């Protein structure tokens, strides 16, 4: 093969540009990323060698080697892992496979990054982080099973392009050679390298070796302790060690919100060290978000994300699970139908939910912080996990008509505050608390001192019907009929207004489903409500946002029997039911109600005309 020069994909160019100009203060993570890639490559080779021994070619001594060349200012990370062929190297080191990272780069402006350089560490910067410290990077790789002449040499100065050419390499695997730029030559120092390896890669299962000179003799030393912290006893681990390990597995900087560390014995034997992060990663809601803990079987890393071990809604949980029951050559298919895996999953799901419940009770402030970041996945759980729905519901927090803005109530607290004769748990969905607080739908509830929960998340619409608690059904204040007053009063009002209601119905039949006397209004003359099973405007808004066509349902117009406007309308009707003013006012009434629910008028020009003529009349009398 001849020498080829190829362009990086646009998003790689953007990423490299960000990398090179980054003021990120943890540039040393480049080494962690390269070691982690080397370790993954070895895991892959080892896994394949279980079924195809020939790829070993006599070398099953898995190892990552760091080599420093002070003269050429280079540091090399070598592995005897799976390696890459030409096609693979062009794809792996010329594009970005993860669309979450792609989108993140697009939305991230240079200014944002300048103000907050730590953002860089939030996504899997991977191989490209080399360019934070190197002006030139060379990768030489030979795929396991390929002959030595089929090796490939890749090189780039991050100037928009890279080259690939054939090469000869004696052994399987990959060498990544970084020619450090002048400002970053500190990384050639042996002690620097040692400290970075201990800080970020100590637990890596494969030996990370380096030649060191002691008493004029050069010998190879293993830099990482390879200690499996998750197998140690809790009492032997310091908080700092937990935090360091958390940083390994999460790429996060701060401390975790919670550490969950336990050993299960009995029918299923496994150890788990799991973390609940403080901050949600930017790509939590992307399809390709990698779910699940690292899976080890008998000290061997099998998978860096084992999604079979946690329900999708707990995807924010990071950590490691090590089983001694599973086979070493466990495949995805085995994982998907394995009783042991089910037992582990059930167990760790319970531990995570228990830890959250415990945190909610013992550290309410920390829990609110957690909830701010992760309420959505928890709510997803309520939607999908019938079995644990009740437990998940206890983790919910809502603002309500009885909480200060920014403060929350749980369903339990709500239930405890309920009036003795209260029939339902009341909630309202909408875009914001402020908006909902002003709405007419709450009038009667406020007057009766009934607490209403404010549901402002989009996903709330989907879980609201599930908020049944303490044997009380959940009910939307904007849907269906509400009967807070004595039933007889309402019946009487219905009788009194029957005829005028019929007239209004006839006039507005194209726009509304029904008209009735309201049980929820005190100060406003009228409002629109959705029928019990229908979508309300908030739901319609959300469906539209999700790109779904929402069938716009007709609403029910409710009138307030105690409002002077309704009284006057009735009085005019009683006097002369053919008075044209009645029809005109029917439309005005409906249009007001539309505005109140936050919807658009169908005929703004007609509305303005009607209002103007009313104003003129009023002014004439003034
Ligand atoms: P990530 O590791 O998150 O996929 P990287 O940018 O670090 O992202 O690497 C991109 C890809 O390049 C890897 O997925 C892998 O296929 C390949 N790669 C990187 N380093 C090595 C290596 N040492 N050996 C084999 N393949 C590698």
mmCIF file of N, CA, C and O and ligand atoms in Angstrom, residues 33-34 37-38 40-41 44 79 82-84 92-93 124-128 141 174 176 290, ligand 1:
data_model
loop_
_atom_site.group_PDB
_atom_site.id
_atom_site.type_symbol
_atom_site.label_atom_id
_atom_site.label_comp_id
_atom_site.label_asym_id
_atom_site.label_seq_id
_atom_site.Cartn_x
_atom_site.Cartn_y
_atom_site.Cartn_z
ATOM 1 N N UNK A 33 -6.079 7.788 29.329
ATOM 2 C CA UNK A 33 -6.874 7.400 28.164
ATOM 3 C C UNK A 33 -6.127 6.377 27.300
ATOM 4 O O UNK A 33 -6.704 5.401 26.837
ATOM 5 N N UNK A 34 -4.826 6.611 27.094
ATOM 6 C CA UNK A 34 -4.062 5.695 26.245
ATOM 7 C C UNK A 34 -3.898 4.335 26.929
ATOM 8 O O UNK A 34 -3.981 3.290 26.288
ATOM 9 N N UNK A 37 -7.174 2.518 26.622
ATOM 10 C CA UNK A 37 -7.325 1.921 25.282
ATOM 11 C C UNK A 37 -6.467 0.662 25.148
ATOM 12 O O UNK A 37 -6.905 -0.344 24.584
ATOM 13 N N UNK A 38 -5.248 0.729 25.673
ATOM 14 C CA UNK A 38 -4.339 -0.416 25.576
ATOM 15 C C UNK A 38 -4.923 -1.609 26.341
ATOM 16 O O UNK A 38 -4.913 -2.746 25.864
ATOM 17 N N UNK A 40 -8.114 -2.121 27.051
ATOM 18 C CA UNK A 40 -9.283 -2.640 26.310
ATOM 19 C C UNK A 40 -8.823 -3.550 25.169
ATOM 20 O O UNK A 40 -9.428 -4.592 24.898
ATOM 21 N N UNK A 41 -7.756 -3.117 24.482
ATOM 22 C CA UNK A 41 -7.256 -3.892 23.332
ATOM 23 C C UNK A 41 -6.762 -5.264 23.799
ATOM 24 O O UNK A 41 -6.972 -6.273 23.129
ATOM 25 N N UNK A 44 -9.731 -7.475 24.582
ATOM 26 C CA UNK A 44 -10.343 -8.018 23.359
ATOM 27 C C UNK A 44 -9.519 -9.188 22.836
ATOM 28 O O UNK A 44 -10.076 -10.217 22.441
ATOM 29 N N UNK A 79 1.052 -1.897 23.566
ATOM 30 C CA UNK A 79 0.307 -3.026 24.126
ATOM 31 C C UNK A 79 0.426 -4.211 23.188
ATOM 32 O O UNK A 79 0.762 -4.051 22.011
ATOM 33 N N UNK A 82 -5.276 -6.429 20.678
ATOM 34 C CA UNK A 82 -5.908 -6.881 19.431
ATOM 35 C C UNK A 82 -5.351 -6.181 18.186
ATOM 36 O O UNK A 82 -5.354 -6.748 17.101
ATOM 37 N N UNK A 83 -4.887 -4.916 18.337
ATOM 38 C CA UNK A 83 -4.341 -4.184 17.194
ATOM 39 C C UNK A 83 -5.394 -3.734 16.203
ATOM 40 O O UNK A 83 -6.586 -4.027 16.364
ATOM 41 N N UNK A 84 -4.950 -2.974 15.201
ATOM 42 C CA UNK A 84 -5.890 -2.484 14.177
ATOM 43 C C UNK A 84 -5.279 -2.695 12.797
ATOM 44 O O UNK A 84 -4.069 -2.535 12.623
ATOM 45 N N UNK A 92 -11.135 4.325 13.319
ATOM 46 C CA UNK A 92 -11.028 4.591 14.758
ATOM 47 C C UNK A 92 -10.351 5.931 15.033
ATOM 48 O O UNK A 92 -10.733 6.643 15.967
ATOM 49 N N UNK A 93 -9.356 6.272 14.235
ATOM 50 C CA UNK A 93 -8.594 7.482 14.546
ATOM 51 C C UNK A 93 -8.815 8.578 13.502
ATOM 52 O O UNK A 93 -7.939 9.402 13.250
ATOM 53 N N UNK A 124 -15.889 11.446 26.838
ATOM 54 C CA UNK A 124 -14.783 10.522 26.628
ATOM 55 C C UNK A 124 -13.818 11.066 25.602
ATOM 56 O O UNK A 124 -13.954 10.837 24.412
ATOM 57 N N UNK A 125 -12.818 11.821 26.054
ATOM 58 C CA UNK A 125 -11.910 12.477 25.114
ATOM 59 C C UNK A 125 -11.024 11.458 24.403
ATOM 60 O O UNK A 125 -10.599 11.673 23.280
ATOM 61 N N UNK A 126 -10.755 10.361 25.055
ATOM 62 C CA UNK A 126 -10.069 9.241 24.416
ATOM 63 C C UNK A 126 -8.733 9.571 23.792
ATOM 64 O O UNK A 126 -7.982 10.423 24.281
ATOM 65 N N UNK A 127 -8.478 8.894 22.707
ATOM 66 C CA UNK A 127 -7.205 8.977 22.017
ATOM 67 C C UNK A 127 -6.819 10.423 21.672
ATOM 68 O O UNK A 127 -5.662 10.822 21.788
ATOM 69 N N UNK A 128 -7.826 11.209 21.255
ATOM 70 C CA UNK A 128 -7.523 12.555 20.779
ATOM 71 C C UNK A 128 -6.941 13.461 21.862
ATOM 72 O O UNK A 128 -6.363 14.501 21.564
ATOM 73 N N UNK A 141 0.463 -0.131 14.342
ATOM 74 C CA UNK A 141 -0.398 -1.195 14.848
ATOM 75 C C UNK A 141 -0.362 -2.421 13.950
ATOM 76 O O UNK A 141 -0.286 -2.313 12.724
ATOM 77 N N UNK A 174 -0.303 -2.544 19.476
ATOM 78 C CA UNK A 174 -0.251 -1.147 19.063
ATOM 79 C C UNK A 174 0.781 -0.363 19.867
ATOM 80 O O UNK A 174 0.887 -0.530 21.079
ATOM 81 N N UNK A 176 1.581 3.628 20.558
ATOM 82 C CA UNK A 176 1.157 5.019 20.350
ATOM 83 C C UNK A 176 2.314 5.902 20.814
ATOM 84 O O UNK A 176 2.697 5.856 21.984
ATOM 85 N N UNK A 290 -23.482 4.721 27.476
ATOM 86 C CA UNK A 290 -23.086 3.366 27.871
ATOM 87 C C UNK A 290 -23.602 3.059 29.275
ATOM 88 O O UNK A 290 -23.315 3.766 30.223
HETATM 89 P P1 LIG B 1 -12.923 5.023 22.802
HETATM 90 O O1 LIG B 1 -11.793 4.265 23.399
HETATM 91 O O2 LIG B 1 -13.793 5.725 23.792
HETATM 92 O O3 LIG B 1 -13.722 4.236 21.797
HETATM 93 P P2 LIG B 1 -10.806 6.506 21.523
HETATM 94 O O4 LIG B 1 -10.832 7.773 20.721
HETATM 95 O O5 LIG B 1 -9.898 6.489 22.675
HETATM 96 O O6 LIG B 1 -12.287 6.232 21.947
HETATM 97 O O7 LIG B 1 -10.430 5.322 20.575
HETATM 98 C C1 LIG B 1 -11.140 5.111 19.397
HETATM 99 C C2 LIG B 1 -10.996 3.687 18.936
HETATM 100 O O8 LIG B 1 -9.672 3.422 18.493
HETATM 101 C C3 LIG B 1 -11.233 2.647 20.008
HETATM 102 O O9 LIG B 1 -12.612 2.383 20.151
HETATM 103 C C4 LIG B 1 -10.483 1.443 19.428
HETATM 104 O O10 LIG B 1 -11.278 0.788 18.468
HETATM 105 C C5 LIG B 1 -9.324 2.091 18.714
HETATM 106 N N1 LIG B 1 -8.109 2.065 19.535
HETATM 107 C C6 LIG B 1 -7.575 3.056 20.252
HETATM 108 N N2 LIG B 1 -6.455 2.676 20.876
HETATM 109 C C7 LIG B 1 -6.269 1.375 20.556
HETATM 110 C C8 LIG B 1 -5.272 0.372 20.878
HETATM 111 N N3 LIG B 1 -4.274 0.649 21.695
HETATM 112 N N4 LIG B 1 -5.424 -0.843 20.338
HETATM 113 C C9 LIG B 1 -6.466 -1.145 19.514
HETATM 114 N N5 LIG B 1 -7.406 -0.261 19.175
HETATM 115 C C10 LIG B 1 -7.324 0.979 19.686
#
